[in-house]
Amino acid sequence: MKRRSCLSVLLGAGLIALLFLLAYRWFGPSAQPAERALPSQFDPARYTGGRPRLDAPNVASDLEVIDAMLALSQIGANDFVIDLGTGDGRILIAAARSLGARGLGVDIDPERIREANANARAAGVVNRLAFRREDLFRTPLAEADVLTLYLTQEVNLRLRPRILAQMRAGTRVVSHSFDMGDWRPDQRRRIGNVTVFLWIVPARIEGRWTLNEEGRSIPIALDQQYQAFVGTAEVNGGTVRIEQGALTGARIRFVADLGGGRRAYEGRVEGDAIVPADPRAGWRMVRAS
């Protein structure tokens, strides 16, 4: 009887001890995890802000494609390049490091801007480039000599009116993979499975002009579709067609019979005037008021 009582006492004491250990493990101070030290440059916005909505996916360009883009757009040391959707900045960094160009890269994702700035510092071209977080549809384009794009078809089409309205005649626009709809490229190049497109922003000439030649003033009306145009001229009481009209930036060419047979007129658009490429040609056009 005494042995059974002792055994019961021991079992009871053991059970109490086990419960005490479990309670201490669950609720005691050792249950609290050690607090991790945060890095000195910890930025909580990187983890709590969420990623911004992107107009185009972040897909990096292959180096061979970048070389083709730079070559096709003929970037030089005096050029200012704007790269919309710049990503890690590799297109601008190549243009600055290899060709001496200056540039501005724009991206809506702050992480990409941080990455691009770090890459520019590592490449030693940070003094020639700037990167900023911005909606690419708000970026002014007038200062660019070259505009580089790797976006989407939809974004290119949305940008097209701003390109034509803001950018100077002769500015080059180069796009990785995606075209501009019915604005046909001036050149294209195939690199493996990728096509690179180049456009030269045409001068805006649509409207009414007066061509002065050999003492005559000939009214001309032009209808422009990007770098192509057609029109009519009023000659000796009749209507003459303006044919084969083409623009390459500010350079202009068309064919017409304005008296004395069909001939080609070649010149340059200079604001509200068109002057002949050959000063001895003896004609000049001015925009009608």
Coordinates of C-alpha atoms in Angstrom, one line a residue:
M1 CA 0.0 0.0 0.0
K2 CA 2.9 2.4 0.9
R3 CA 4.7 1.5 -2.4
R4 CA 1.6 2.4 -4.4
S5 CA 1.2 5.7 -2.5
C6 CA 4.9 6.6 -3.1
L7 CA 4.5 5.8 -6.8
S8 CA 1.4 8.0 -7.1
V9 CA 3.3 10.9 -5.4
L10 CA 6.2 10.5 -7.8
L11 CA 4.0 10.4 -10.9
G12 CA 2.1 13.4 -9.7
A13 CA 5.3 15.4 -9.1
G14 CA 6.7 14.4 -12.5
L15 CA 3.5 15.5 -14.2
I16 CA 3.6 18.9 -12.4
A17 CA 7.2 19.4 -13.4
L18 CA 6.4 18.6 -17.1
L19 CA 3.5 21.1 -17.1
F20 CA 5.7 23.7 -15.6
L21 CA 8.4 23.2 -18.3
L22 CA 5.9 23.4 -21.1
A23 CA 4.3 26.5 -19.7
Y24 CA 7.8 28.2 -19.3
R25 CA 8.6 27.3 -22.9
W26 CA 5.4 28.7 -24.2
F27 CA 5.1 31.8 -22.1
G28 CA 8.5 32.4 -20.7
P29 CA 11.0 35.1 -22.0
S30 CA 12.8 32.6 -24.2
A31 CA 9.7 32.4 -26.5
Q32 CA 10.3 35.9 -27.8
P33 CA 12.4 35.9 -31.0
A34 CA 15.5 37.9 -31.0
E35 CA 15.1 41.2 -32.9
R36 CA 17.1 41.3 -36.1
A37 CA 19.3 44.3 -36.8
L38 CA 18.2 46.3 -39.8
P39 CA 20.8 47.4 -42.4
S40 CA 22.0 50.9 -42.0
Q41 CA 20.4 52.0 -45.3
F42 CA 17.2 50.2 -44.8
D43 CA 14.4 51.9 -46.8
P44 CA 10.9 50.7 -45.5
A45 CA 9.2 52.2 -48.6
R46 CA 10.9 49.5 -50.7
Y47 CA 9.0 46.8 -48.8
T48 CA 5.7 48.5 -47.9
G49 CA 5.0 50.8 -50.8
G50 CA 4.1 48.2 -53.4
R51 CA 5.4 48.2 -57.0
P52 CA 4.0 50.9 -59.3
R53 CA 1.8 50.0 -62.3
L54 CA 4.0 49.8 -65.3
D55 CA 3.0 50.9 -68.9
A56 CA 5.5 48.4 -70.3
P57 CA 7.1 45.3 -68.8
N58 CA 10.7 45.5 -67.5
V59 CA 12.6 43.4 -70.1
A60 CA 16.3 44.3 -70.6
S61 CA 17.7 44.7 -74.2
D62 CA 20.4 42.4 -75.4
L63 CA 23.7 44.1 -76.0
E64 CA 23.7 43.3 -79.7
V65 CA 20.3 44.9 -80.0
I66 CA 21.5 48.0 -78.1
D67 CA 24.5 48.3 -80.5
A68 CA 22.1 48.1 -83.5
M69 CA 19.9 50.8 -81.9
L70 CA 22.8 53.2 -81.4
A71 CA 24.2 52.6 -84.9
L72 CA 20.8 53.0 -86.6
S73 CA 20.1 56.2 -84.9
Q74 CA 23.7 57.5 -85.5
I75 CA 24.2 58.8 -82.0
G76 CA 27.1 61.1 -81.6
A77 CA 29.0 63.0 -78.9
N78 CA 26.9 66.1 -79.3
D79 CA 23.6 64.3 -79.0
F80 CA 21.2 64.4 -76.1
V81 CA 19.3 61.1 -75.8
I82 CA 16.0 60.5 -74.0
D83 CA 15.3 56.9 -73.1
L84 CA 11.6 56.3 -72.1
G85 CA 11.2 53.2 -69.8
T86 CA 14.9 53.2 -69.2
G87 CA 14.9 50.2 -66.9
D88 CA 18.5 49.6 -65.6
G89 CA 19.8 52.4 -67.9
R90 CA 21.9 50.1 -70.2
I91 CA 20.9 51.9 -73.5
L92 CA 21.9 55.3 -72.2
I93 CA 25.0 54.0 -70.5
A94 CA 26.2 52.4 -73.7
A95 CA 25.5 55.7 -75.6
A96 CA 27.5 57.7 -73.1
R97 CA 30.4 55.3 -72.6
S98 CA 30.9 54.3 -76.2
L99 CA 29.8 57.5 -78.1
G100 CA 30.1 60.3 -75.5
A101 CA 26.4 61.2 -75.7
R102 CA 24.5 62.9 -72.8
G103 CA 21.1 61.6 -71.8
L104 CA 18.0 61.4 -69.6
G105 CA 16.4 58.1 -68.6
V106 CA 12.8 58.0 -67.3
D107 CA 11.1 55.1 -65.5
I108 CA 8.0 54.9 -63.2
D109 CA 9.7 52.2 -61.1
P110 CA 11.9 53.7 -58.3
E111 CA 13.9 50.5 -58.0
R112 CA 14.9 50.8 -61.7
I113 CA 16.0 54.4 -61.2
R114 CA 18.2 53.3 -58.2
E115 CA 19.6 50.5 -60.3
A116 CA 20.3 52.8 -63.3
N117 CA 22.1 55.4 -61.2
A118 CA 24.2 52.6 -59.6
N119 CA 25.1 51.2 -63.0
A120 CA 26.0 54.7 -64.3
R121 CA 28.3 55.3 -61.4
A122 CA 30.0 51.9 -62.0
A123 CA 30.4 52.7 -65.7
G124 CA 32.0 56.1 -64.9
V125 CA 29.4 58.1 -66.9
V126 CA 27.2 59.5 -64.1
N127 CA 28.3 63.1 -65.0
R128 CA 26.7 62.6 -68.5
L129 CA 23.4 61.0 -67.5
A130 CA 20.4 61.7 -65.3
F131 CA 17.7 59.3 -64.3
R132 CA 14.4 60.3 -62.8
R133 CA 11.2 58.7 -61.7
E134 CA 8.5 60.0 -64.0
D135 CA 5.4 59.0 -66.0
L136 CA 6.8 58.8 -69.6
F137 CA 3.7 60.4 -71.0
R138 CA 4.6 63.6 -69.0
T139 CA 8.3 63.8 -70.1
P140 CA 9.0 66.8 -72.4
L141 CA 10.6 65.6 -75.6
A142 CA 11.6 68.9 -77.4
E143 CA 15.2 68.8 -76.2
A144 CA 16.0 65.3 -77.5
D145 CA 18.2 64.7 -80.5
V146 CA 17.4 61.0 -80.2
L147 CA 14.6 59.2 -78.5
T148 CA 15.0 55.5 -77.6
L149 CA 12.1 53.1 -76.8
Y150 CA 11.6 49.6 -75.7
L151 CA 8.0 49.7 -74.6
T152 CA 4.9 48.1 -76.2
Q153 CA 2.9 48.6 -79.4
E154 CA 0.1 50.3 -77.4
V155 CA 2.5 52.7 -75.6
N156 CA 4.2 53.6 -78.9
L157 CA 0.9 54.5 -80.5
R158 CA 0.0 56.6 -77.5
L159 CA 3.4 58.4 -77.7
R160 CA 3.2 59.0 -81.4
P161 CA 1.2 62.2 -81.3
R162 CA 3.5 63.7 -78.7
I163 CA 6.6 62.7 -80.7
L164 CA 5.2 64.4 -83.9
A165 CA 4.0 67.5 -82.0
Q166 CA 7.0 68.1 -79.7
M167 CA 10.1 66.9 -81.4
R168 CA 12.1 68.9 -83.9
A169 CA 12.3 67.9 -87.5
G170 CA 15.3 65.6 -88.0
T171 CA 15.1 64.1 -84.5
R172 CA 15.7 60.3 -84.6
V173 CA 13.3 57.8 -82.9
V174 CA 14.5 54.2 -82.5
S175 CA 12.4 51.4 -81.1
H176 CA 13.2 47.9 -80.0
S177 CA 10.7 45.4 -81.5
F178 CA 7.6 47.7 -81.7
D179 CA 6.6 49.9 -84.6
M180 CA 4.3 53.0 -84.8
G181 CA 1.4 51.7 -86.7
D182 CA 0.7 53.4 -90.0
W183 CA 3.7 55.7 -89.5
R184 CA 6.1 53.6 -91.5
P185 CA 9.8 53.5 -90.4
D186 CA 12.5 55.2 -92.4
Q187 CA 14.7 52.2 -91.7
R188 CA 14.6 48.9 -90.0
R189 CA 17.2 46.3 -89.1
R190 CA 16.9 42.7 -88.1
I191 CA 19.1 41.3 -85.3
G192 CA 18.3 37.6 -84.7
N193 CA 14.7 37.5 -83.8
V194 CA 14.4 41.2 -83.0
T195 CA 13.6 44.1 -85.4
V196 CA 14.8 47.6 -84.6
F197 CA 12.9 50.5 -86.2
L198 CA 14.1 54.0 -87.0
W199 CA 11.9 57.1 -87.7
I200 CA 13.2 60.6 -88.6
V201 CA 10.7 63.1 -87.3
P202 CA 9.4 65.0 -90.4
A203 CA 8.9 68.8 -90.7
R204 CA 5.3 69.9 -90.5
I205 CA 4.4 71.3 -93.9
E206 CA 0.6 70.6 -94.3
G207 CA -1.3 73.7 -95.4
R208 CA -1.1 76.4 -97.9
W209 CA 2.1 77.8 -99.4
T210 CA 3.2 80.2 -102.2
L211 CA 6.0 79.2 -104.5
N212 CA 7.9 82.2 -106.0
E213 CA 9.8 81.4 -109.2
E214 CA 10.9 83.6 -112.1
G215 CA 8.6 86.4 -111.1
R216 CA 5.5 84.1 -110.7
S217 CA 3.6 83.4 -107.4
I218 CA 2.1 79.9 -107.5
P219 CA -0.4 78.9 -104.8
I220 CA 0.2 75.4 -103.5
A221 CA -1.8 73.3 -101.0
L222 CA -0.1 70.3 -99.3
D223 CA -1.7 67.4 -97.5
Q224 CA 0.8 65.5 -95.3
Q225 CA 0.8 62.0 -94.0
Y226 CA 3.9 61.6 -91.8
Q227 CA 7.0 61.8 -94.1
A228 CA 4.9 61.6 -97.3
F229 CA 2.7 64.3 -98.8
V230 CA 0.7 65.2 -101.9
G231 CA -0.8 68.4 -103.1
T232 CA -2.0 70.7 -105.8
A233 CA -0.7 73.9 -107.4
E234 CA -2.7 76.5 -109.3
V235 CA -0.8 77.2 -112.6
N236 CA -2.2 79.3 -115.5
G237 CA -5.8 78.9 -114.3
G238 CA -5.5 75.2 -114.0
T239 CA -4.6 72.6 -111.3
V240 CA -1.4 70.7 -111.3
R241 CA -0.6 67.8 -109.0
I242 CA 2.3 67.7 -106.6
E243 CA 3.7 64.2 -106.8
Q244 CA 6.3 62.0 -105.1
G245 CA 6.4 64.3 -102.1
A246 CA 8.8 63.0 -99.4
L247 CA 10.3 64.4 -96.2
T248 CA 13.5 63.3 -94.4
G249 CA 13.5 65.4 -91.3
A250 CA 13.6 69.0 -92.7
R251 CA 14.7 67.9 -96.2
I252 CA 11.9 68.0 -98.8
R253 CA 11.5 66.7 -102.3
F254 CA 8.6 66.7 -104.7
V255 CA 7.9 66.5 -108.5
A256 CA 5.6 68.9 -110.4
D257 CA 5.1 70.6 -113.7
L258 CA 4.8 74.2 -112.8
G259 CA 5.6 75.4 -116.3
G260 CA 8.3 74.2 -118.6
G261 CA 7.9 70.5 -117.9
R262 CA 8.0 68.1 -115.0
R263 CA 10.9 68.7 -112.6
A264 CA 12.1 67.8 -109.1
Y265 CA 12.1 70.4 -106.4
E266 CA 14.6 69.7 -103.6
G267 CA 15.1 71.9 -100.6
R268 CA 14.9 72.3 -96.9
V269 CA 12.1 73.4 -94.6
E270 CA 13.2 76.4 -92.4
G271 CA 10.2 77.4 -90.3
D272 CA 7.7 79.1 -92.5
A273 CA 9.9 78.9 -95.6
I274 CA 11.2 76.2 -97.9
V275 CA 14.5 77.1 -99.5
P276 CA 16.1 75.2 -102.4
A277 CA 19.0 72.8 -101.8
D278 CA 20.9 74.6 -104.6
P279 CA 20.8 78.4 -104.1
R280 CA 21.0 78.8 -107.8
A281 CA 17.7 77.1 -108.4
G282 CA 15.8 80.3 -108.4
W283 CA 12.7 79.4 -106.4
R284 CA 11.5 79.7 -102.8
M285 CA 8.3 78.8 -101.0
V286 CA 6.7 80.7 -98.1
R287 CA 3.8 79.6 -95.9
A288 CA 0.6 81.5 -96.8
S289 CA -0.9 83.5 -94.0

